Amino acid sequence: MPSRLLARVVLVLMSTAAAAGEEPGWHFSPLAGEGDRAAMGCTLDTTSVSYTCLVVRCADDFSVALHLHTSRAGGPAGRWELTFDRQTFPMIAVPDASPYGARIEGDMAGIIEAIEQGATGYIEPVEGARGNSSRLPLKGSLQTIRQALYFCAPRTEA
C-alpha cells in the first residue's frame, strides 16, 4: 500500500510540473519527453503564450547543447546576442529537430559557465521582432543545469 501511495504522489507532482509549462526562472524543461535532461531558463515576463527561454540540454549522443525556445514571430532561428553580467556572446540559432526549435551553434562552454556563474542575463535578437522581455534571471541556474547534466555521459562497463 505505501508504494502505491508514493507512486500516486509522484504521478500527481509530475503532471503538475508538466502542466505548468514555460515559466520565469530556471527549472527542468516541462516539454514532453525532456524530463530532467534539460534545464530551462525563461525571461522574467514569460507566460505559457509569450516566452523566451534558453535550454541547456543533454543530447542523445551525450553532448551538451544550448537551445533557444521562443514564441516570438518568426521563430527562434537567426542571429542573437546573449549578455551575462556585461559579457556579450553573439550567436546563431539554427533550426533543429529538438522540441525547442533551434540549437545554438559553436562552443558552448563559455556561455554555459557565464549562465551558471552570473547574476543577470539578457536574450536579444539581432534582427526581427523581440517578443517578450529579454531579462533572464540566473539565480538557480547552476544547480538546475548541473542536475540536468549529471547523467550526461556515456555509460562504461566496469
XYZ file of C-alpha atoms in Angstrom:
158
model
C 0.000 0.000 0.000
C 2.670 2.630 0.844
C 4.344 2.097 -2.538
C 1.035 2.731 -4.346
C 0.531 5.925 -2.391
C 4.066 7.054 -3.212
C 3.531 6.247 -6.893
C 0.327 8.322 -6.941
C 2.036 11.270 -5.231
C 4.896 11.156 -7.761
C 2.404 10.961 -10.649
C 0.455 13.975 -9.355
C 3.634 16.009 -8.871
C 4.872 15.124 -12.357
C 1.604 16.060 -14.005
C 1.505 19.349 -12.074
C 5.009 20.257 -13.255
C 4.184 19.338 -16.836
C 1.024 21.420 -16.761
C 2.935 24.446 -15.538
C 4.635 24.955 -18.938
C 7.116 27.726 -19.524
C 7.609 29.985 -16.510
C 10.163 32.609 -15.457
C 13.449 31.462 -13.924
C 15.340 28.159 -14.005
C 13.690 24.740 -13.825
C 13.646 21.408 -15.627
C 12.066 21.543 -19.065
C 8.310 20.872 -18.988
C 8.207 19.714 -22.624
C 7.146 16.142 -23.340
C 9.993 13.640 -23.245
C 12.529 16.094 -21.871
C 12.182 15.304 -18.173
C 15.321 16.093 -16.199
C 17.692 16.030 -19.201
C 17.217 19.736 -19.884
C 17.487 22.858 -17.725
C 15.276 25.695 -18.980
C 15.736 29.348 -18.045
C 12.985 31.748 -19.137
C 12.800 35.550 -19.108
C 11.001 37.464 -16.358
C 7.648 38.049 -18.048
C 7.353 34.575 -19.575
C 3.866 33.084 -19.778
C 2.590 29.941 -21.492
C 1.701 32.128 -24.512
C 4.682 34.531 -24.675
C 8.128 33.204 -23.764
C 11.833 33.356 -24.488
C 13.956 30.646 -22.897
C 17.461 29.208 -23.021
C 17.762 25.458 -22.616
C 20.923 23.602 -21.586
C 20.277 20.034 -22.708
C 21.932 16.637 -22.688
C 21.616 15.470 -26.299
C 21.003 11.878 -27.379
C 24.728 11.488 -28.157
C 25.575 12.695 -24.597
C 26.930 16.022 -25.799
C 25.798 19.240 -24.122
C 23.781 21.576 -26.323
C 22.277 25.022 -25.874
C 18.851 25.647 -27.390
C 16.651 28.687 -27.863
C 12.921 28.302 -27.218
C 10.722 31.277 -28.023
C 7.212 32.212 -29.051
C 8.339 35.303 -30.981
C 7.044 35.869 -34.502
C 9.463 34.343 -36.984
C 10.644 31.655 -34.561
C 13.984 31.157 -32.824
C 16.323 30.749 -35.812
C 18.667 33.621 -36.600
C 21.297 35.853 -35.013
C 21.010 36.637 -31.286
C 23.096 38.224 -28.559
C 23.337 36.754 -25.075
C 24.666 39.043 -22.363
C 25.596 37.809 -18.898
C 26.897 40.353 -16.389
C 28.171 42.677 -19.139
C 29.824 39.902 -21.159
C 28.182 39.594 -24.600
C 28.134 36.452 -26.731
C 26.995 36.813 -30.355
C 25.388 33.583 -31.506
C 23.476 31.929 -34.316
C 20.448 29.742 -33.636
C 19.861 27.119 -36.326
C 16.647 25.121 -36.748
C 16.847 21.585 -35.374
C 14.640 18.600 -34.587
C 14.568 19.194 -30.822
C 11.287 20.269 -29.222
C 12.770 23.766 -28.757
C 13.036 24.741 -32.416
C 16.649 25.913 -32.609
C 20.120 24.968 -31.380
C 22.907 27.459 -30.762
C 25.980 26.797 -32.911
C 29.569 26.867 -31.706
C 31.449 26.273 -28.479
C 29.025 26.472 -25.558
C 31.465 26.068 -22.649
C 31.986 29.804 -22.052
C 28.294 30.616 -22.425
C 27.177 27.877 -20.058
C 29.784 28.927 -17.483
C 28.567 32.552 -17.747
C 24.977 31.385 -17.205
C 25.933 29.267 -14.189
C 28.109 31.915 -12.541
C 26.230 35.095 -13.477
C 23.519 37.138 -11.780
C 21.542 38.562 -14.693
C 21.337 37.797 -18.380
C 19.672 39.231 -21.471
C 18.494 37.450 -24.622
C 18.196 39.813 -27.598
C 17.542 39.075 -31.276
C 19.892 40.930 -33.620
C 17.163 41.237 -36.226
C 13.409 40.715 -36.216
C 10.793 41.020 -33.502
C 11.939 40.913 -29.893
C 8.902 39.204 -28.357
C 8.609 39.483 -24.584
C 11.190 40.946 -22.202
C 14.798 39.964 -22.630
C 15.853 39.902 -18.946
C 16.824 36.421 -17.785
C 17.399 35.884 -14.063
C 20.294 33.490 -13.452
C 19.533 32.614 -9.817
C 19.278 28.824 -9.541
C 20.848 28.198 -12.947
C 23.965 26.470 -11.598
C 22.073 23.869 -9.582
C 19.430 23.230 -12.256
C 21.975 22.888 -15.065
C 24.276 20.636 -13.035
C 21.351 18.380 -12.089
C 20.166 18.163 -15.696
C 23.658 17.293 -16.935
C 24.589 14.933 -14.089
C 23.933 11.819 -16.147
C 25.063 13.347 -19.462
C 27.950 10.995 -20.017
C 28.216 7.669 -21.809
C 27.959 4.678 -19.540
C 31.032 2.474 -19.305
C 31.202 -1.125 -18.323
C 33.059 -1.688 -15.057
